mmCIF file of C-alpha atoms in Angstrom:
data_model
loop_
_atom_site.group_PDB
_atom_site.id
_atom_site.type_symbol
_atom_site.label_atom_id
_atom_site.label_comp_id
_atom_site.label_asym_id
_atom_site.label_seq_id
_atom_site.Cartn_x
_atom_site.Cartn_y
_atom_site.Cartn_z
ATOM 1 C CA MET A 1 32.329 12.204 -11.292
ATOM 2 C CA HIS A 2 29.715 10.059 -13.573
ATOM 3 C CA ILE A 3 26.891 7.292 -13.338
ATOM 4 C CA GLN A 4 29.255 4.105 -13.893
ATOM 5 C CA ASP A 5 30.756 5.641 -10.179
ATOM 6 C CA ILE A 6 27.368 4.388 -8.327
ATOM 7 C CA LYS A 7 27.264 1.081 -6.828
ATOM 8 C CA PHE A 8 24.092 -0.467 -5.360
ATOM 9 C CA SER A 9 23.340 -2.569 -2.138
ATOM 10 C CA GLY A 10 20.272 -3.986 -0.323
ATOM 11 C CA SER A 11 18.124 -3.879 -3.820
ATOM 12 C CA GLU A 12 18.432 -5.477 -7.281
ATOM 13 C CA LEU A 13 15.640 -4.427 -8.510
ATOM 14 C CA PHE A 14 17.285 -0.755 -9.476
ATOM 15 C CA ALA A 15 20.017 0.394 -11.962
ATOM 16 C CA PRO A 16 22.194 3.620 -12.109
ATOM 17 C CA ASN A 17 20.284 5.125 -14.778
ATOM 18 C CA ASP A 18 17.175 5.044 -12.167
ATOM 19 C CA VAL A 19 18.992 7.485 -10.421
ATOM 20 C CA ALA A 20 19.623 10.061 -13.029
ATOM 21 C CA ASN A 21 15.924 9.571 -14.209
ATOM 22 C CA ASN A 22 14.123 9.745 -10.306
ATOM 23 C CA SER A 23 16.703 12.511 -9.266
ATOM 24 C CA SER A 24 17.479 16.718 -9.747
ATOM 25 C CA LEU A 25 21.296 14.873 -10.454
ATOM 26 C CA LYS A 26 22.872 15.960 -13.592
ATOM 27 C CA PHE A 27 25.664 13.284 -15.011
ATOM 28 C CA PRO A 28 28.768 14.062 -14.783
ATOM 29 C CA ILE A 29 28.841 16.053 -11.288
ATOM 30 C CA ARG A 30 31.642 16.815 -9.290
ATOM 31 C CA LEU A 31 31.564 14.114 -6.200
ATOM 32 C CA ILE A 32 31.535 17.015 -3.096
ATOM 33 C CA PHE A 33 28.347 19.178 -4.947
ATOM 34 C CA ILE A 34 25.641 15.560 -4.093
ATOM 35 C CA LYS A 35 24.091 16.799 -1.783
ATOM 36 C CA THR A 36 23.471 13.391 -0.760
ATOM 37 C CA ASN A 37 20.355 14.569 2.239
ATOM 38 C CA LEU A 38 18.139 16.214 -1.222
ATOM 39 C CA LEU A 39 19.159 12.749 -3.449
ATOM 40 C CA GLU A 40 17.860 9.878 -0.641
ATOM 41 C CA LYS A 41 14.465 12.116 -0.042
ATOM 42 C CA GLU A 42 14.111 12.371 -4.486
ATOM 43 C CA LEU A 43 14.613 8.131 -4.403
ATOM 44 C CA LYS A 44 12.395 7.233 -1.314
ATOM 45 C CA GLN A 45 9.401 9.423 -2.786
ATOM 46 C CA ASN A 46 9.732 8.612 -6.735
ATOM 47 C CA LEU A 47 10.922 4.694 -6.145
ATOM 48 C CA SER A 48 8.860 3.627 -3.735
ATOM 49 C CA LEU A 49 11.119 2.679 -0.862
ATOM 50 C CA LYS A 50 10.520 2.057 2.335
ATOM 51 C CA ASN A 51 14.446 3.320 3.311
ATOM 52 C CA VAL A 52 16.950 5.035 1.443
ATOM 53 C CA SER A 53 21.487 5.794 2.270
ATOM 54 C CA VAL A 54 24.181 7.308 0.816
ATOM 55 C CA ASN A 55 26.929 8.174 1.124
ATOM 56 C CA ARG A 56 29.822 9.597 -0.691
ATOM 57 C CA GLN A 57 32.506 7.337 -0.592
ATOM 58 C CA ILE A 58 36.777 8.403 -1.925
ATOM 59 C CA PHE A 59 37.770 4.905 -1.884
ATOM 60 C CA PRO A 60 36.173 3.145 -4.194
ATOM 61 C CA PHE A 61 35.519 6.271 -5.655
ATOM 62 C CA GLY A 62 31.797 6.991 -6.151
ATOM 63 C CA LEU A 63 28.696 7.276 -4.281
ATOM 64 C CA LYS A 64 27.149 4.222 -2.649
ATOM 65 C CA VAL A 65 23.708 3.373 -2.391
ATOM 66 C CA TYR A 66 21.639 1.646 -0.599
ATOM 67 C CA LEU A 67 18.066 0.724 -0.966
ATOM 68 C CA ASN A 68 15.068 -0.606 1.270
ATOM 69 C CA THR A 69 12.197 -2.144 -0.517
ATOM 70 C CA ARG A 70 8.647 -2.171 -0.019
ATOM 71 C CA THR A 71 7.279 -5.910 0.725
ATOM 72 C CA PRO A 72 3.458 -5.596 -1.618
ATOM 73 C CA ILE A 73 1.332 -7.553 0.399
ATOM 74 C CA ALA A 74 -2.380 -6.257 -2.085
ATOM 75 C CA TYR A 75 -2.545 -5.661 -5.544
ATOM 76 C CA ALA A 76 -3.436 -1.113 -6.098
ATOM 77 C CA GLU A 77 -4.555 0.887 -8.576
ATOM 78 C CA LYS A 78 -5.299 4.599 -9.071
ATOM 79 C CA THR A 79 -5.990 7.437 -10.708
ATOM 80 C CA SER A 80 -2.908 10.434 -12.040
ATOM 81 C CA ASN A 81 -4.542 12.606 -14.320
ATOM 82 C CA LYS A 82 -7.432 10.749 -14.998
ATOM 83 C CA LYS A 83 -5.511 7.646 -16.279
ATOM 84 C CA LYS A 84 -5.628 4.525 -14.762
ATOM 85 C CA ILE A 85 -1.734 3.614 -12.884
ATOM 86 C CA SER A 86 -1.718 -0.273 -11.875
ATOM 87 C CA GLY A 87 0.414 -1.215 -8.142
ATOM 88 C CA PHE A 88 0.788 -2.512 -5.535
ATOM 89 C CA ILE A 89 0.888 -1.006 -1.994
ATOM 90 C CA ASP A 90 3.044 -2.453 1.147
ATOM 91 C CA LYS A 91 1.999 -2.509 4.675
ATOM 92 C CA ASP A 92 2.120 1.370 5.189
ATOM 93 C CA GLY A 93 -0.164 1.058 3.001
ATOM 94 C CA VAL A 94 1.925 3.494 0.769
ATOM 95 C CA PHE A 95 1.635 2.988 -3.072
ATOM 96 C CA ILE A 96 4.363 1.154 -5.283
ATOM 97 C CA ASP A 97 4.790 1.681 -9.227
ATOM 98 C CA GLU A 98 4.532 -1.435 -10.568
ATOM 99 C CA GLN A 99 7.908 -1.444 -12.694
ATOM 100 C CA ASN A 100 9.705 -0.709 -8.730
ATOM 101 C CA ALA A 101 8.019 -3.714 -7.311
ATOM 102 C CA ASP A 102 10.233 -6.620 -5.973
ATOM 103 C CA LYS A 103 7.771 -8.844 -7.192
ATOM 104 C CA LYS A 104 9.479 -12.221 -5.862
ATOM 105 C CA ASN A 105 6.538 -12.931 -4.157
ATOM 106 C CA LEU A 106 3.711 -12.032 -5.867
ATOM 107 C CA SER A 107 1.734 -14.687 -6.183
ATOM 108 C CA LYS A 108 0.411 -14.722 -3.076
ATOM 109 C CA LEU A 109 -1.247 -11.652 -3.048
ATOM 110 C CA ASP A 110 -5.194 -11.662 -2.640
ATOM 111 C CA ILE A 111 -6.128 -8.502 -1.770
ATOM 112 C CA GLN A 112 -6.899 -6.110 -4.292
ATOM 113 C CA VAL A 113 -6.940 -2.522 -3.819
ATOM 114 C CA PHE A 114 -9.023 0.361 -5.869
ATOM 115 C CA GLY A 115 -9.445 4.283 -5.877
ATOM 116 C CA TRP A 116 -6.137 4.511 -3.901
ATOM 117 C CA LYS A 117 -4.691 8.054 -2.614
ATOM 118 C CA GLU A 118 -2.213 9.667 -1.057
ATOM 119 C CA LYS A 119 -5.254 10.831 1.798
ATOM 120 C CA PHE A 120 -6.061 6.967 2.471
ATOM 121 C CA LYS A 121 -2.892 5.581 3.508
ATOM 122 C CA LYS A 122 -3.382 5.019 6.777
ATOM 123 C CA ILE A 123 -6.592 3.584 6.820
ATOM 124 C CA LEU A 124 -5.317 1.776 4.472
ATOM 125 C CA SER A 125 -2.302 0.563 6.588
ATOM 126 C CA GLU A 126 -4.795 -0.071 9.352
ATOM 127 C CA ILE A 127 -7.464 -2.132 7.818
ATOM 128 C CA LEU A 128 -4.390 -4.383 6.320
ATOM 129 C CA ILE A 129 -2.631 -4.696 9.947
ATOM 130 C CA ALA A 130 -6.479 -5.975 11.185
ATOM 131 C CA GLN A 131 -6.830 -8.315 8.437
ATOM 132 C CA GLU A 132 -3.284 -9.806 9.943
ATOM 133 C CA LYS A 133 -4.845 -9.385 13.522
ATOM 134 C CA TYR A 134 -8.227 -11.255 13.234
ATOM 135 C CA ASP A 135 -10.330 -13.954 11.543
ATOM 136 C CA PHE A 136 -10.876 -12.398 8.457
ATOM 137 C CA ASP A 137 -10.686 -12.828 4.811
ATOM 138 C CA LEU A 138 -10.692 -9.583 2.578
ATOM 139 C CA VAL A 139 -10.282 -9.775 -1.017
ATOM 140 C CA LYS A 140 -11.000 -6.477 -1.898
ATOM 141 C CA ILE A 141 -10.949 -2.664 -0.567
ATOM 142 C CA THR A 142 -12.343 0.438 -2.223
ATOM 143 C CA PHE A 143 -13.088 4.066 -2.198
ATOM 144 C CA THR A 144 -14.925 6.241 -4.558
ATOM 145 C CA PRO A 145 -13.739 9.248 -5.947
ATOM 146 C CA ASN A 146 -15.145 11.609 -2.395
ATOM 147 C CA GLY A 147 -13.635 8.612 0.139
ATOM 148 C CA PHE A 148 -16.647 6.253 0.690
ATOM 149 C CA LEU A 149 -14.895 3.519 1.812
ATOM 150 C CA THR A 150 -15.799 -0.114 0.896
ATOM 151 C CA VAL A 151 -14.782 -3.586 1.848
ATOM 152 C CA GLU A 152 -14.937 -7.311 1.178
ATOM 153 C CA GLU A 153 -14.790 -10.073 2.986
ATOM 154 C CA LYS A 154 -14.980 -13.598 1.049
ATOM 155 C CA ASP A 155 -17.977 -14.716 3.654
ATOM 156 C CA LEU A 156 -19.543 -12.178 4.805
ATOM 157 C CA LYS A 157 -20.120 -10.271 0.800
ATOM 158 C CA THR A 158 -20.011 -6.321 0.602
ATOM 159 C CA ILE A 159 -19.066 -3.850 3.484
ATOM 160 C CA PHE A 160 -20.394 -0.702 3.595
ATOM 161 C CA LEU A 161 -18.003 1.513 6.225
ATOM 162 C CA GLY A 162 -18.377 5.484 5.097
ATOM 163 C CA PHE A 163 -16.612 8.246 5.028
ATOM 164 C CA ASN A 164 -15.568 8.427 9.161
ATOM 165 C CA PRO A 165 -11.362 7.472 9.106
ATOM 166 C CA ASP A 166 -11.874 7.233 13.075
ATOM 167 C CA LEU A 167 -14.439 4.797 13.230
ATOM 168 C CA ILE A 168 -12.386 2.222 10.923
ATOM 169 C CA ASN A 169 -11.063 0.213 14.629
ATOM 170 C CA TYR A 170 -14.217 0.162 16.135
ATOM 171 C CA GLN A 171 -15.342 -1.429 12.877
ATOM 172 C CA LEU A 172 -12.586 -3.723 11.643
ATOM 173 C CA LYS A 173 -14.015 -5.684 15.134
ATOM 174 C CA ILE A 174 -17.348 -5.708 14.582
ATOM 175 C CA ILE A 175 -16.347 -7.856 11.026
ATOM 176 C CA ASN A 176 -14.603 -10.156 13.208
ATOM 177 C CA ASN A 177 -17.105 -10.497 15.534
ATOM 178 C CA LEU A 178 -20.008 -11.332 13.015
ATOM 179 C CA LYS A 179 -17.549 -13.553 10.767
ATOM 180 C CA LYS A 180 -17.199 -15.268 13.760
ATOM 181 C CA GLU A 181 -20.726 -15.661 14.913
ATOM 182 C CA PHE A 182 -22.091 -15.933 11.510
ATOM 183 C CA LYS A 183 -19.039 -19.122 11.028
ATOM 184 C CA LYS A 184 -21.257 -21.312 13.949
ATOM 185 C CA ASN A 185 -24.399 -21.001 12.253
ATOM 186 C CA ASN A 186 -23.559 -20.785 8.522
ATOM 187 C CA PHE A 187 -25.080 -18.413 8.340
ATOM 188 C CA SER A 188 -22.558 -15.500 5.628
ATOM 189 C CA GLU A 189 -23.982 -17.746 2.983
ATOM 190 C CA LYS A 190 -27.140 -16.097 3.502
ATOM 191 C CA ILE A 191 -25.602 -12.566 3.168
ATOM 192 C CA ASP A 192 -25.735 -10.105 1.092
ATOM 193 C CA ASN A 193 -24.454 -6.535 1.510
ATOM 194 C CA ILE A 194 -23.470 -5.395 5.315
ATOM 195 C CA ASP A 195 -23.695 -1.557 6.243
ATOM 196 C CA LEU A 196 -21.151 -0.654 9.439
ATOM 197 C CA LEU A 197 -21.867 3.337 9.081
ATOM 198 C CA ASP A 198 -22.982 3.350 12.104
ATOM 199 C CA PRO A 199 -20.883 0.272 14.374
ATOM 200 C CA ASN A 200 -23.665 0.290 16.929
ATOM 201 C CA LYS A 201 -26.307 -0.245 14.564
ATOM 202 C CA PRO A 202 -25.367 -2.847 12.496
ATOM 203 C CA LYS A 203 -27.923 -3.135 8.805
ATOM 204 C CA ILE A 204 -27.524 -6.847 7.523
ATOM 205 C CA LYS A 205 -28.846 -7.500 4.113
ATOM 206 C CA VAL A 206 -29.801 -10.862 3.235
ATOM 207 C CA PHE A 207 -30.978 -12.522 0.019
ATOM 208 C CA LYS A 208 -34.475 -12.805 -0.214
ATOM 209 C CA PRO A 209 -36.199 -16.787 -1.227
#
């Protein structure tokens, strides 16, 4: 088969050349020799897809590729080979390269993520899911190269969360409680930053008059 014998469904973002450029397939190739499981794994990884299904077909002849794309919910930036790469992340914390993103709803994105790494996916997902559940508005999530986590909330300003991912759900509850409390008395206008490294003992730094 040739590259033009590839048919896509599920997304209009990609073309047959994307299969050739993001997999180990070399064209022309006999249809029977295509390892569909391997191809699915390669495309899912290299095109930042949520799911991929590849089927060989005799009639109509060719390869049918179903693509399920990820939905960007935040802008993101990562470093690779000392170069900064711009993209997005979805609610699973997965990085989506800019050229592979479905750009339909990008105007609604309010959060930026800096310092993304594969190992931060789970904690990012927990933060983004909590953002939908709780009553606070994150605008920035930052990981330093050694993994220190800081977030910025619209009213509570800079919040230091530290290195311990096991604390994140408790820390997010504290953020939600602080936001509710401060909303009642407009105290958030005086906040400079909040230290939640020990969520049982929040330290709140305020602007000095």
